Coordinates of C-alpha atoms and ligand atoms in Angstrom, one line a residue:
Chain N
M1 CA 21.1 27.9 -17.5
P2 CA 23.0 24.7 -17.8
I3 CA 20.6 22.7 -18.8
N4 CA 20.9 20.5 -22.0
P5 CA 18.8 22.1 -24.8
K6 CA 17.8 18.8 -26.7
A7 CA 16.3 17.7 -23.3
K8 CA 13.9 20.4 -23.6
L9 CA 12.8 20.5 -20.5
V10 CA 10.4 23.2 -19.0
E11 CA 11.8 26.6 -18.5
H12 CA 11.2 27.2 -14.6
L13 CA 12.5 23.7 -13.6
L14 CA 14.2 25.5 -10.6
D15 CA 10.8 27.5 -9.2
V16 CA 9.7 24.6 -7.3
K17 CA 6.5 26.8 -6.3
A18 CA 5.8 27.8 -10.1
I19 CA 6.0 24.1 -11.5
E20 CA 3.3 22.0 -12.0
Q21 CA 3.2 18.7 -9.9
K22 CA 1.2 16.0 -11.1
P23 CA 1.9 11.8 -9.6
T24 CA 3.7 9.8 -12.1
R25 CA 0.7 7.5 -11.6
D26 CA -1.5 10.1 -13.6
G27 CA 1.0 9.5 -16.9
Y28 CA 0.1 5.6 -16.6
G29 CA -3.4 6.5 -17.3
T30 CA -2.9 8.2 -20.2
G31 CA -0.7 6.2 -21.7
L32 CA -2.8 3.3 -21.3
L33 CA -5.8 5.3 -23.0
A34 CA -3.1 6.4 -26.0
A35 CA -2.3 2.7 -26.5
G36 CA -5.5 1.1 -25.8
D37 CA -6.6 4.4 -28.8
E38 CA -4.0 2.9 -31.4
N39 CA -4.2 -1.4 -31.1
P40 CA -7.5 -2.3 -30.5
S41 CA -4.8 -5.5 -28.4
V42 CA -4.6 -3.6 -25.5
V43 CA -6.5 -4.5 -22.6
A44 CA -6.5 -3.6 -19.0
L45 CA -6.5 -5.8 -15.5
C46 CA -6.6 -4.3 -12.2
A47 CA -7.2 -5.8 -9.0
D48 CA -9.3 -3.3 -6.9
L49 CA -7.6 -0.7 -7.2
M50 CA -9.1 1.0 -10.6
E51 CA -9.4 5.1 -9.7
S52 CA -5.7 4.9 -7.6
T53 CA -3.9 3.0 -10.6
R54 CA -5.7 5.7 -12.7
T55 CA -6.9 2.6 -14.4
E56 CA -10.4 4.1 -14.6
A57 CA -10.1 6.5 -17.9
F58 CA -9.6 2.8 -20.3
A59 CA -11.9 1.3 -17.9
Q60 CA -14.4 3.4 -18.7
K61 CA -14.1 4.3 -22.2
Y62 CA -13.2 0.4 -22.7
P63 CA -15.4 -1.4 -20.7
D64 CA -15.1 -4.8 -23.0
R65 CA -11.2 -4.8 -22.8
F66 CA -10.7 -4.5 -19.2
V67 CA -11.1 -7.3 -16.5
E68 CA -11.8 -6.2 -13.3
M69 CA -9.9 -8.8 -10.6
G70 CA -10.7 -8.0 -7.3
V71 CA -8.0 -8.1 -4.5
A72 CA -6.0 -11.4 -6.3
E73 CA -2.5 -10.6 -7.4
Q74 CA -1.3 -13.5 -7.8
N75 CA -4.1 -14.4 -10.2
M76 CA -4.0 -11.0 -12.1
A77 CA -0.6 -12.1 -13.6
S78 CA -1.0 -15.3 -14.8
V79 CA -4.4 -14.8 -16.4
A80 CA -2.9 -11.6 -18.0
A81 CA 0.0 -14.4 -19.2
G82 CA -2.7 -16.6 -20.5
M83 CA -4.5 -13.6 -22.5
A84 CA -1.3 -12.7 -23.4
L85 CA -0.8 -16.1 -25.1
M86 CA -4.1 -15.7 -27.1
G87 CA -2.7 -12.8 -28.2
K88 CA -3.3 -9.4 -26.6
I89 CA -1.2 -7.1 -24.9
P90 CA -2.4 -6.9 -20.9
F91 CA -1.5 -4.2 -18.3
I92 CA -1.8 -5.4 -14.9
S93 CA -1.9 -2.4 -12.2
S94 CA -2.1 -2.9 -8.6
Y95 CA 0.4 -1.5 -6.1
A96 CA 4.0 -1.9 -6.9
M97 CA 4.0 -3.6 -3.5
F98 CA 1.2 -5.8 -4.8
S99 CA 2.2 -6.4 -8.1
P100 CA 4.8 -7.3 -8.8
G101 CA 5.7 -7.8 -4.9
R102 CA 3.4 -10.2 -4.1
N103 CA 2.7 -11.8 -7.4
W104 CA 6.6 -12.2 -8.2
E105 CA 6.9 -15.6 -9.0
Q106 CA 3.7 -15.4 -11.2
I107 CA 5.7 -12.8 -13.2
R108 CA 8.9 -14.7 -13.5
T109 CA 7.1 -18.1 -14.7
T110 CA 3.9 -18.2 -16.2
I111 CA 5.1 -14.1 -17.8
A112 CA 8.5 -13.2 -18.3
Y113 CA 10.1 -17.5 -18.4
N114 CA 7.1 -17.7 -21.2
E115 CA 7.8 -15.0 -23.1
A116 CA 4.4 -13.6 -22.6
N117 CA 3.9 -9.8 -23.7
V118 CA 2.1 -8.2 -19.9
K119 CA 2.9 -4.6 -18.8
I120 CA 3.2 -4.7 -15.3
C121 CA 2.4 -1.2 -13.5
G122 CA 3.2 -0.7 -10.2
A123 CA 1.5 2.2 -9.0
H124 CA 2.5 3.5 -5.4
A125 CA 6.4 2.8 -5.5
G126 CA 8.3 4.7 -3.1
V127 CA 8.4 6.4 0.6
S128 CA 7.0 9.1 -0.5
V129 CA 3.5 6.9 -0.6
G130 CA 3.5 8.5 2.7
P131 CA 1.0 8.1 5.6
D132 CA 0.2 4.7 4.9
G133 CA 3.3 3.2 6.1
A134 CA 5.6 0.9 5.2
T135 CA 3.4 -2.1 4.1
H136 CA 2.1 0.0 1.2
Q137 CA 5.8 1.3 0.5
A138 CA 7.4 -0.3 -2.9
I139 CA 11.1 0.1 -2.3
E140 CA 12.5 -3.4 -3.4
D141 CA 10.5 -3.9 -6.6
I142 CA 13.4 -2.8 -9.1
A143 CA 15.5 -5.1 -7.1
L144 CA 12.8 -8.1 -7.6
M145 CA 11.9 -7.0 -11.4
R146 CA 15.6 -6.5 -12.6
P147 CA 16.9 -9.7 -12.2
I148 CA 14.4 -11.1 -14.0
A149 CA 15.7 -12.8 -17.8
N150 CA 13.4 -11.1 -19.8
M151 CA 12.4 -8.3 -18.0
T152 CA 12.1 -4.5 -19.5
V153 CA 12.4 -2.0 -16.4
F154 CA 11.4 1.5 -16.4
S155 CA 11.3 4.4 -13.9
P156 CA 9.7 7.4 -15.1
C157 CA 10.5 10.8 -13.6
D158 CA 7.2 12.8 -13.8
S159 CA 4.1 11.8 -15.6
V160 CA 4.9 13.2 -19.0
E161 CA 7.6 10.8 -19.3
A162 CA 5.4 8.4 -17.2
H163 CA 2.7 8.2 -20.0
K164 CA 5.7 8.1 -22.9
A165 CA 7.3 5.0 -20.7
T166 CA 3.6 3.6 -20.5
Y167 CA 3.1 4.2 -24.4
A168 CA 6.4 2.8 -25.3
A169 CA 5.5 -0.6 -23.1
A170 CA 3.1 -1.4 -25.4
K171 CA 4.9 -1.2 -28.3
I172 CA 7.7 -3.7 -26.8
T173 CA 7.5 -7.3 -27.6
G174 CA 7.6 -9.0 -23.6
P175 CA 7.8 -8.4 -20.6
V176 CA 8.0 -4.5 -19.3
Y177 CA 7.4 -3.0 -15.8
V178 CA 7.0 0.4 -15.2
R179 CA 7.4 1.8 -11.8
Y180 CA 5.5 4.7 -10.9
A181 CA 4.5 7.1 -7.8
R182 CA 1.6 8.2 -5.7
E183 CA 2.8 11.5 -4.4
K184 CA 2.6 14.6 -7.1
T185 CA 5.8 16.2 -7.9
P186 CA 7.3 18.3 -10.6
V187 CA 6.5 18.1 -14.4
F188 CA 9.4 19.0 -15.8
T189 CA 9.9 17.3 -18.7
T190 CA 7.4 18.2 -22.3
A191 CA 5.8 16.5 -24.2
Q192 CA 9.5 17.3 -26.6
T193 CA 11.7 16.0 -24.4
P194 CA 13.0 11.9 -26.0
F195 CA 12.7 8.7 -24.3
E196 CA 13.7 5.8 -26.0
P197 CA 13.7 2.6 -24.4
G198 CA 17.7 2.1 -23.2
K199 CA 18.4 5.5 -23.4
A200 CA 19.5 8.4 -20.9
M201 CA 20.2 11.4 -21.2
A202 CA 22.3 14.2 -19.7
F203 CA 19.1 17.0 -18.1
W204 CA 21.7 19.1 -16.9
V205 CA 25.5 19.9 -18.5
E206 CA 28.5 21.1 -17.3
P207 CA 30.5 23.4 -19.1
V208 CA 31.4 23.2 -23.1
R209 CA 35.3 21.9 -23.6
T210 CA 35.0 20.8 -19.7
K211 CA 34.8 17.6 -18.0
P212 CA 32.2 17.3 -14.9
D213 CA 33.4 16.5 -11.4
V214 CA 30.7 14.6 -10.7
A215 CA 28.0 12.5 -12.8
I216 CA 24.6 12.1 -10.8
I217 CA 22.8 9.6 -12.3
S218 CA 18.8 9.8 -10.9
C219 CA 15.4 8.1 -12.1
G220 CA 12.5 8.2 -10.9
P221 CA 10.7 11.6 -9.6
L222 CA 13.8 11.8 -7.8
T223 CA 16.0 13.7 -10.4
H224 CA 14.3 16.6 -9.9
N225 CA 16.0 16.7 -6.6
A226 CA 18.7 16.1 -8.4
I227 CA 18.8 18.8 -10.5
L228 CA 18.3 21.0 -7.6
A229 CA 21.1 20.2 -6.0
A230 CA 23.6 20.3 -9.4
A231 CA 21.9 24.2 -9.1
E232 CA 23.1 24.6 -5.8
L233 CA 26.5 22.8 -6.4
E234 CA 27.2 24.6 -10.0
R235 CA 26.4 28.4 -7.4
E236 CA 29.7 26.6 -5.6
G237 CA 31.0 26.2 -8.6
M238 CA 31.7 23.0 -9.6
K239 CA 30.8 21.6 -12.7
V240 CA 28.2 18.7 -12.6
R241 CA 26.2 16.1 -15.2
V242 CA 23.0 14.9 -14.2
I243 CA 21.4 11.9 -16.0
N244 CA 18.1 11.3 -15.8
N245 CA 18.1 7.0 -16.2
P246 CA 14.3 5.9 -16.9
S247 CA 15.3 3.0 -18.2
I248 CA 16.9 0.9 -16.3
K249 CA 17.0 -2.4 -18.1
P250 CA 18.3 -2.4 -21.1
L251 CA 21.0 0.1 -19.4
D252 CA 21.9 2.9 -21.8
K253 CA 25.8 1.6 -21.1
E254 CA 27.1 4.1 -23.9
T255 CA 26.1 7.3 -22.0
I256 CA 27.1 5.6 -18.5
L257 CA 30.3 4.9 -19.6
K258 CA 31.0 7.9 -20.8
A259 CA 30.2 9.8 -17.6
A260 CA 32.3 7.7 -15.7
K261 CA 35.2 8.4 -17.7
D262 CA 34.4 12.2 -17.9
A263 CA 33.7 12.8 -14.6
K264 CA 35.2 9.2 -12.8
A265 CA 33.1 10.1 -10.3
I266 CA 29.3 9.0 -10.1
V267 CA 26.7 9.1 -7.8
T268 CA 23.3 7.1 -8.1
V269 CA 20.1 8.7 -7.1
E270 CA 17.2 6.6 -6.8
E271 CA 13.4 6.2 -4.1
H272 CA 14.2 2.2 -4.0
Q273 CA 16.2 0.6 -1.3
V274 CA 20.5 1.1 -3.1
A275 CA 20.7 -3.3 -2.8
G276 CA 19.2 -4.0 -5.9
G277 CA 18.1 -1.0 -7.6
M278 CA 19.7 1.2 -10.7
G279 CA 22.5 2.1 -8.9
S280 CA 23.4 -1.5 -8.9
A281 CA 22.7 -1.9 -12.2
I282 CA 25.1 1.1 -12.5
A283 CA 27.9 -0.2 -10.5
E284 CA 27.4 -3.7 -11.8
F285 CA 27.5 -2.8 -15.0
L286 CA 31.2 -0.2 -13.9
A287 CA 32.9 -2.4 -12.0
Q288 CA 33.5 -4.1 -15.6
S289 CA 33.6 -1.4 -18.1
Y290 CA 35.3 1.4 -15.5
P291 CA 35.9 1.4 -11.7
V292 CA 35.3 4.6 -10.6
P293 CA 34.1 6.0 -7.0
V294 CA 30.1 5.1 -6.8
E295 CA 28.1 6.7 -3.8
F296 CA 24.1 5.3 -4.0
I297 CA 21.2 8.1 -2.5
G298 CA 18.6 5.6 -1.5
V299 CA 16.9 3.4 1.4
Q300 CA 20.1 2.2 3.1
N301 CA 18.1 -1.0 4.7
R302 CA 15.4 -0.1 6.3
F303 CA 11.4 -0.3 6.0
G304 CA 10.1 2.5 5.3
Q305 CA 6.5 4.7 7.7
S306 CA 4.5 6.5 7.6
G307 CA 4.5 10.7 7.3
T308 CA 4.2 13.2 4.7
P309 CA 6.5 12.4 1.7
T310 CA 8.6 15.0 2.5
E311 CA 9.6 14.1 5.8
L312 CA 10.1 11.1 4.8
I313 CA 11.8 11.7 1.5
E314 CA 14.7 13.9 4.5
H315 CA 14.2 11.3 6.7
Y316 CA 15.5 8.4 4.5
G317 CA 18.2 10.5 3.2
M318 CA 17.0 11.3 -0.5
G319 CA 16.7 15.2 -0.3
A320 CA 19.1 18.0 -2.6
A321 CA 20.9 18.2 0.5
H322 CA 21.6 14.4 0.8
I323 CA 22.7 14.7 -2.5
I324 CA 25.5 17.6 -2.2
E325 CA 26.6 15.3 0.9
A326 CA 27.2 12.2 -1.8
V327 CA 29.0 14.3 -3.9
T328 CA 31.6 15.6 -1.7
R329 CA 31.7 12.5 -0.8
V330 CA 32.7 10.6 -4.0
I331 CA 34.4 13.6 -5.0
A332 CA 36.7 12.8 -2.1
R333 CA 37.4 9.7 -2.9
K334 CA 38.6 10.4 -6.3
S335 CA 42.4 9.3 -7.3
Chain U
M1 CA -16.7 -15.2 29.2
P2 CA -19.3 -13.9 31.5
H3 CA -22.9 -13.3 30.8
L4 CA -24.1 -10.1 28.8
H5 CA -26.8 -8.5 31.7
E6 CA -28.5 -5.3 30.5
D7 CA -26.0 -3.1 32.5
K8 CA -23.5 -4.4 30.3
I9 CA -25.1 -4.7 27.2
K10 CA -25.4 -0.6 27.7
F11 CA -21.7 0.2 28.8
L12 CA -20.7 -1.7 25.4
E13 CA -23.1 0.6 23.3
E14 CA -22.1 3.4 25.1
M15 CA -18.1 2.5 24.1
A16 CA -18.8 1.4 20.6
N17 CA -20.2 4.8 19.8
Q18 CA -16.8 6.4 22.2
I19 CA -14.6 4.4 19.7
R20 CA -16.6 5.4 16.7
Q21 CA -16.5 9.2 17.5
D22 CA -12.7 7.7 18.3
V23 CA -12.7 6.9 15.0
I24 CA -13.8 10.2 13.4
A25 CA -11.5 12.4 15.1
M26 CA -8.6 9.9 14.3
V27 CA -9.4 9.8 10.6
S28 CA -10.3 13.4 9.8
H29 CA -7.1 14.6 11.8
A30 CA -4.8 12.9 10.2
R31 CA -6.8 14.0 6.7
S32 CA -6.2 10.6 5.2
G33 CA -6.9 6.7 6.4
H34 CA -9.8 4.2 6.5
I35 CA -14.0 5.2 7.5
A36 CA -16.7 2.9 6.5
G37 CA -14.8 -0.4 7.6
P38 CA -13.6 0.8 11.3
L39 CA -17.0 2.4 11.9
G40 CA -19.0 -1.0 10.9
M41 CA -16.5 -2.7 13.1
A42 CA -16.8 -0.6 16.1
D43 CA -19.4 -2.9 17.9
I44 CA -17.7 -6.0 17.5
F45 CA -14.6 -4.0 19.0
A46 CA -15.8 -3.1 21.7
A47 CA -17.3 -6.3 22.6
L48 CA -14.2 -8.1 22.0
Y49 CA -12.2 -5.5 24.2
F50 CA -14.6 -5.1 26.6
H51 CA -16.7 -8.3 27.1
I52 CA -14.7 -11.4 25.2
L53 CA -11.1 -11.1 25.0
R54 CA -8.9 -12.5 27.7
H55 CA -6.1 -10.0 28.0
D56 CA -4.4 -7.3 30.1
P57 CA -3.9 -4.3 28.6
K58 CA -1.5 -3.2 31.3
H59 CA 0.9 -6.2 29.8
P60 CA 0.6 -6.8 26.2
E61 CA 3.2 -9.0 26.7
W62 CA 0.8 -11.9 28.7
S63 CA 1.9 -15.1 27.4
E64 CA -1.4 -16.9 27.8
R65 CA -3.4 -14.0 26.4
D66 CA -5.8 -14.6 23.4
R67 CA -4.8 -13.7 20.4
L68 CA -6.6 -10.8 18.2
I69 CA -5.2 -10.7 14.5
L70 CA -6.2 -8.3 12.4
S71 CA -5.6 -9.6 9.2
N72 CA -7.4 -6.7 7.3
G73 CA -5.1 -3.5 8.2
H74 CA -6.8 -0.9 6.9
I75 CA -9.4 -1.0 9.6
C76 CA -6.5 0.0 12.4
P77 CA -7.9 3.3 13.4
V78 CA -11.0 1.2 15.3
R79 CA -8.4 -1.6 16.6
Y80 CA -6.7 1.6 18.2
A81 CA -9.1 3.5 19.4
A82 CA -10.6 -0.2 21.3
M83 CA -7.1 -0.6 22.5
A84 CA -6.7 3.1 23.9
R85 CA -9.6 2.7 25.4
A86 CA -8.9 -0.6 27.5
G87 CA -6.1 0.8 28.9
Y88 CA -3.1 -0.3 26.5
F89 CA -1.6 3.2 25.5
P90 CA -3.2 6.7 26.5
V91 CA -6.1 7.8 24.2
E92 CA -4.0 11.3 23.7
E93 CA -2.0 9.1 21.6
L94 CA -4.2 8.6 18.6
K95 CA -4.1 12.1 17.8
T96 CA -0.7 11.0 16.1
L97 CA -2.3 7.9 13.8
R98 CA -1.0 8.4 10.4
T99 CA 2.2 10.9 11.2
F100 CA 6.3 10.5 11.3
G101 CA 6.9 9.0 14.4
S102 CA 3.8 7.6 15.5
R103 CA 3.2 4.4 17.3
L104 CA 0.0 4.4 15.1
Q105 CA 1.2 3.6 11.6
G106 CA -1.0 4.3 9.1
H107 CA -1.8 0.3 8.7
P108 CA -0.7 -1.4 12.4
H109 CA 3.0 -2.5 13.4
R110 CA 3.7 -5.2 15.4
T111 CA 7.2 -3.9 16.4
I112 CA 6.2 -1.1 17.8
L113 CA 2.7 -1.3 19.7
P114 CA 3.0 -3.8 21.9
G115 CA -0.7 -5.8 21.9
V116 CA -0.7 -5.5 17.6
E117 CA -0.2 -9.0 17.5
T118 CA 1.0 -9.0 14.3
T119 CA 1.8 -6.0 11.4
S120 CA -1.0 -5.9 8.4
G121 CA -2.1 -4.0 5.8
P122 CA -1.6 -6.3 3.0
L123 CA -4.8 -8.6 2.5
G124 CA -5.0 -11.6 2.9
S125 CA -2.4 -13.1 5.0
G126 CA -4.2 -12.9 8.6
L127 CA -5.7 -16.1 8.4
S128 CA -3.2 -17.9 7.8
Q129 CA -0.8 -16.3 10.9
A130 CA -3.6 -17.3 12.6
V131 CA -3.5 -21.1 11.9
G132 CA 0.2 -20.7 12.7
M133 CA -0.5 -19.7 16.2
A134 CA -3.4 -21.9 16.4
I135 CA -1.6 -24.8 15.8
V136 CA 1.2 -23.5 18.2
A137 CA -1.4 -22.8 20.9
K138 CA -2.5 -27.1 20.5
M139 CA 1.1 -28.1 20.2
D140 CA 1.5 -26.8 23.2
A141 CA -1.6 -27.6 24.7
K142 CA -2.6 -24.3 25.7
K143 CA -6.1 -22.7 26.3
I144 CA -5.1 -19.7 24.6
N145 CA -8.0 -18.6 21.4
I146 CA -7.3 -17.3 18.3
Y147 CA -9.3 -14.9 16.8
C148 CA -8.8 -13.5 13.7
L149 CA -10.8 -11.0 12.0
M150 CA -10.8 -10.1 8.1
S151 CA -12.8 -8.0 5.5
D152 CA -15.4 -9.3 3.1
G153 CA -13.2 -8.1 -0.1
E154 CA -9.8 -10.3 1.3
Q155 CA -12.0 -13.2 0.3
E156 CA -11.0 -13.0 -3.0
C157 CA -7.2 -13.7 -1.9
G158 CA -5.9 -17.1 -2.9
Q159 CA -4.0 -16.9 0.2
T160 CA -7.7 -16.7 2.4
W161 CA -8.5 -19.8 1.0
E162 CA -5.1 -22.0 1.6
A163 CA -5.3 -20.7 5.1
A164 CA -9.4 -22.0 4.9
M165 CA -8.2 -25.1 4.0
L166 CA -5.4 -26.1 6.0
A167 CA -7.7 -24.7 9.3
G168 CA -10.3 -27.8 8.4
K169 CA -7.7 -30.1 7.5
L170 CA -6.3 -29.6 11.5
K171 CA -9.5 -29.2 12.8
L172 CA -8.3 -26.3 15.1
D173 CA -11.4 -25.7 17.3
N174 CA -9.3 -23.4 19.3
L175 CA -9.7 -20.9 15.5
T176 CA -12.4 -18.0 15.3
A177 CA -12.7 -16.0 12.7
L178 CA -14.6 -12.9 11.9
I179 CA -15.7 -11.7 8.1
D180 CA -16.6 -8.4 8.0
R181 CA -19.5 -8.9 5.7
N182 CA -20.7 -5.2 5.0
N183 CA -20.6 -5.9 1.1
I184 CA -18.3 -3.1 -0.2
Q185 CA -14.7 -3.0 -1.3
I186 CA -12.9 -0.2 -3.1
D187 CA -14.2 -0.2 -6.8
G188 CA -17.7 -0.8 -5.6
M189 CA -19.5 -3.4 -3.9
T190 CA -18.4 -7.5 -3.4
E191 CA -21.1 -8.8 -5.8
D192 CA -21.0 -6.8 -8.8
I193 CA -16.4 -6.9 -8.2
M194 CA -16.4 -10.6 -7.6
P195 CA -18.8 -11.9 -5.8
L196 CA -18.5 -14.4 -3.2
E197 CA -21.4 -15.5 -1.9
P198 CA -22.6 -18.4 -0.5
L199 CA -20.1 -17.9 1.3
R200 CA -21.8 -19.8 4.2
Q201 CA -21.2 -22.6 2.2
K202 CA -17.4 -22.5 1.1
Y203 CA -16.3 -22.1 4.7
E204 CA -18.0 -25.2 5.1
A205 CA -17.2 -27.1 2.3
F206 CA -13.4 -26.4 3.7
G207 CA -14.9 -28.4 7.0
W208 CA -15.9 -25.1 9.2
H209 CA -18.7 -24.7 11.6
V210 CA -19.9 -21.0 10.2
L211 CA -22.6 -18.8 12.4
D212 CA -24.5 -16.0 10.5
I213 CA -24.6 -12.7 13.0
N214 CA -25.8 -8.8 13.0
G215 CA -22.9 -7.3 13.8
H216 CA -24.2 -4.2 15.4
N217 CA -26.3 -6.6 17.9
F218 CA -24.3 -7.1 20.9
E219 CA -26.1 -10.4 22.3
E220 CA -25.5 -12.2 18.8
I221 CA -22.1 -11.1 18.8
A222 CA -21.4 -12.6 22.1
N223 CA -23.4 -15.6 21.6
A224 CA -21.5 -16.2 18.6
Y225 CA -18.4 -16.3 20.4
E226 CA -19.5 -18.2 23.4
T227 CA -21.0 -20.6 20.7
A228 CA -17.5 -21.2 19.1
Q229 CA -15.9 -22.1 22.2
A230 CA -18.4 -25.0 22.4
I231 CA -17.8 -26.4 19.0
Y232 CA -15.1 -29.1 18.9
E233 CA -13.1 -30.4 16.2
K234 CA -13.7 -27.7 13.7
P235 CA -12.1 -24.0 12.9
V236 CA -15.8 -21.4 13.3
L237 CA -16.4 -18.4 11.4
I238 CA -18.6 -15.4 12.4
I239 CA -20.0 -14.5 9.7
A240 CA -20.8 -10.4 10.8
H241 CA -23.0 -8.6 8.8
T242 CA -22.7 -5.4 9.0
I243 CA -23.4 -1.8 7.8
P244 CA -19.8 0.0 6.3
G245 CA -19.9 3.8 7.9
K246 CA -22.2 2.9 10.4
G247 CA -23.7 5.4 12.6
V248 CA -23.3 8.8 10.2
D249 CA -26.1 8.1 7.8
F250 CA -24.7 9.4 4.9
M251 CA -21.7 7.0 4.9
E252 CA -23.7 3.9 5.9
F253 CA -23.5 1.6 2.9
E254 CA -21.9 4.3 0.8
Y255 CA -18.7 2.1 -0.6
P256 CA -16.3 5.5 -1.4
W257 CA -16.1 6.0 2.1
H258 CA -14.1 3.1 2.5
S259 CA -11.1 5.8 2.0
K260 CA -12.5 9.0 1.4
T261 CA -11.2 12.3 3.0
F262 CA -12.8 14.3 5.1
K263 CA -14.2 17.6 4.4
P264 CA -14.2 19.1 7.9
E265 CA -17.9 19.8 7.6
E266 CA -18.7 16.0 7.0
A267 CA -16.4 15.4 10.3
K268 CA -18.2 17.6 12.4
E269 CA -21.6 16.1 11.0
S270 CA -20.8 12.6 12.2
L271 CA -19.6 13.9 15.2
A272 CA -23.1 15.5 15.9
Q273 CA -24.6 12.3 14.9
L274 CA -23.2 10.1 16.8
R275 CA -23.0 11.9 20.1
T276 CA -26.7 12.5 20.0
L277 CA -27.7 9.1 18.7
Q278 CA -30.4 8.2 20.2
G279 CA -29.9 10.3 23.2
K280 CA -27.9 7.0 24.7
I281 CA -25.1 9.6 24.8
K282 CA -24.2 11.5 27.8
S283 CA -21.6 13.4 26.5
E284 CA -21.9 17.3 24.5
H285 CA -24.0 18.5 21.8
E286 CA -22.7 20.6 19.1
Ligands
TPP401 C1 -2.6 -7.7 -1.0 C2 -3.5 -6.8 -0.9 N1 -4.1 -5.7 -2.7 C3 -4.7 -4.7 -2.8 C4 -4.7 -4.0 -1.6 C5 -5.2 -2.6 -1.2 N2 -6.6 -2.5 -0.6 C6 -6.8 -2.1 0.3 S1 -8.3 -2.3 1.1 C7 -9.2 -3.2 0.1 C8 -10.1 -4.0 -0.4 C9 -11.2 -3.4 0.7 O1 -12.7 -3.8 0.3 P1 -12.4 -4.7 2.0 O2 -11.0 -5.0 1.9 O3 -13.6 -4.9 2.1 O4 -12.9 -3.3 2.6 P2 -13.9 -2.3 3.3 O5 -14.5 -1.2 2.7 O6 -15.3 -2.9 3.8 O7 -13.3 -1.6 4.7 C10 -7.5 -3.0 -1.2 C11 -7.7 -4.1 -2.5 C12 -4.9 -4.4 -0.1 N3 -4.0 -4.0 0.7 N4 -3.7 -5.7 0.0
MG402 MG1 -15.3 -4.8 3.3

């Protein structure tokens, strides 16, 4: 199988039935705990969503380093800024729609402009939130966080990577946004899979000494769909590279530039509005450095709605079949 | 509003019970959604839709209607049930709650369900919208009542107080807000998570006229809304003391029922309890 051996992925990667399923927010819970065990400066704040954001384990183990804010996300952001300015490393958590959705300006000014060392952890990002509907499905959060100077932005692909991203956030000095999802999704990376801020990695590679026909660059749980699409495309004789890109900011320019040069056609995949998301970050970079055709998988200027996660991923055009169609389109645009 | 005679009280009690049964059927069928809040507010919704509101279910866009803003959108199953029973849409449609393509979104959405008045779910922004409507009703000299329902949890949102302050400043006596004072929120009891008391004095200090009522007593509910109409130069707040999960003994007062999913036997037991409630309901017993 054309899996990159350096990625150390699980074996039964394509077996959708057998693969373990966990929500990425679980990785927030364990990553926060690990960071807290190691560094007593790590503190956590939550706005009446302890259990569903997975802040609970930390709050129970370290009640003196936890502050329950009540339903007050704006206050939470600036209180965390204050705590950071006193030397703590606050992790603030709510649904992404409310943090960083509701408290954006507090994050921009009192956290980022202040260079306050606060980690903003947004649960329930994407339409896969499901039945709660559009009001609770954050599909603009990457676009909100990416343009803020000093901000680092991570979108992990499974619960294991989410753990690493959370843990890494504690080691970075400065504001970090990490995006998590509600729904259970395949756990396909392992503890050995590398995670490094500013680094992307090919999970699926073209045959050695060949060039790929297309490079798919993906973040979040949809990376698994991108791999399923690649497997299907491979059966059709196509050479594909799938790059998992959890570090939206800073971007791994080297890996992305090489992909553009090798494949000369890019498809980006994310569970987010196409406008302002990870795909935009890549397009901004490539437009200047090495323009190639790009097709974007993501939500196209619409709101979410109630439904099952699978129904919604399909309805908004982010299933494996949609990725395959985008590959066909982008290859047709190659000069 | 007309006088609340005994037959009407009996009717409202039966309607509230029906609404509770609808809520349980909907949420257990959807296998997600909120339950304690909707059950606790069923009496108030029955009173609003069947006694207090000036509205026309067949013409939800009637411009002279009273406006009912539900700020705590997560309790929408109770609003949907009350609306269906009042004739806004077929009762059958209640089964579609939270499913793909339904007009009954997990949190209410204005543009697809006439009569919902505004989109809500994110807490703390309903009172501001109600204030905006009340300002316009005054500007345009219209005799429209603006009603806003809020939860106690969202009294923790700063925006609620920004709106309260403005309503007091503008003396919006066409605005009547009500807080579902059920003392629960997601992480626990409100007074443990973020003490809200003394709520009455806080609103009074912001220029409001405040009434405390038992939110399960129809006479008190109707009286409060009637009093609200008689109060001049002040917005009115009704603090409705309610029992979360009211009507189902194992849910009452239990904060985990904010949005717990039903096991099938729990849904069955809830319906059985409601259907036999004090022998008031004539419908079939299970
Ligand atoms: C701005 C915002 N933050 C967080 C949430 C998530 N949330 C939904 S209900 C709720 C609080 C529950 O308390 P209350 O409103 O009193 O609900 P009850 O269980 O009494 O119906 C929270 C925090 C939200 N809907 N909006
Ligand atoms: Mg409450």
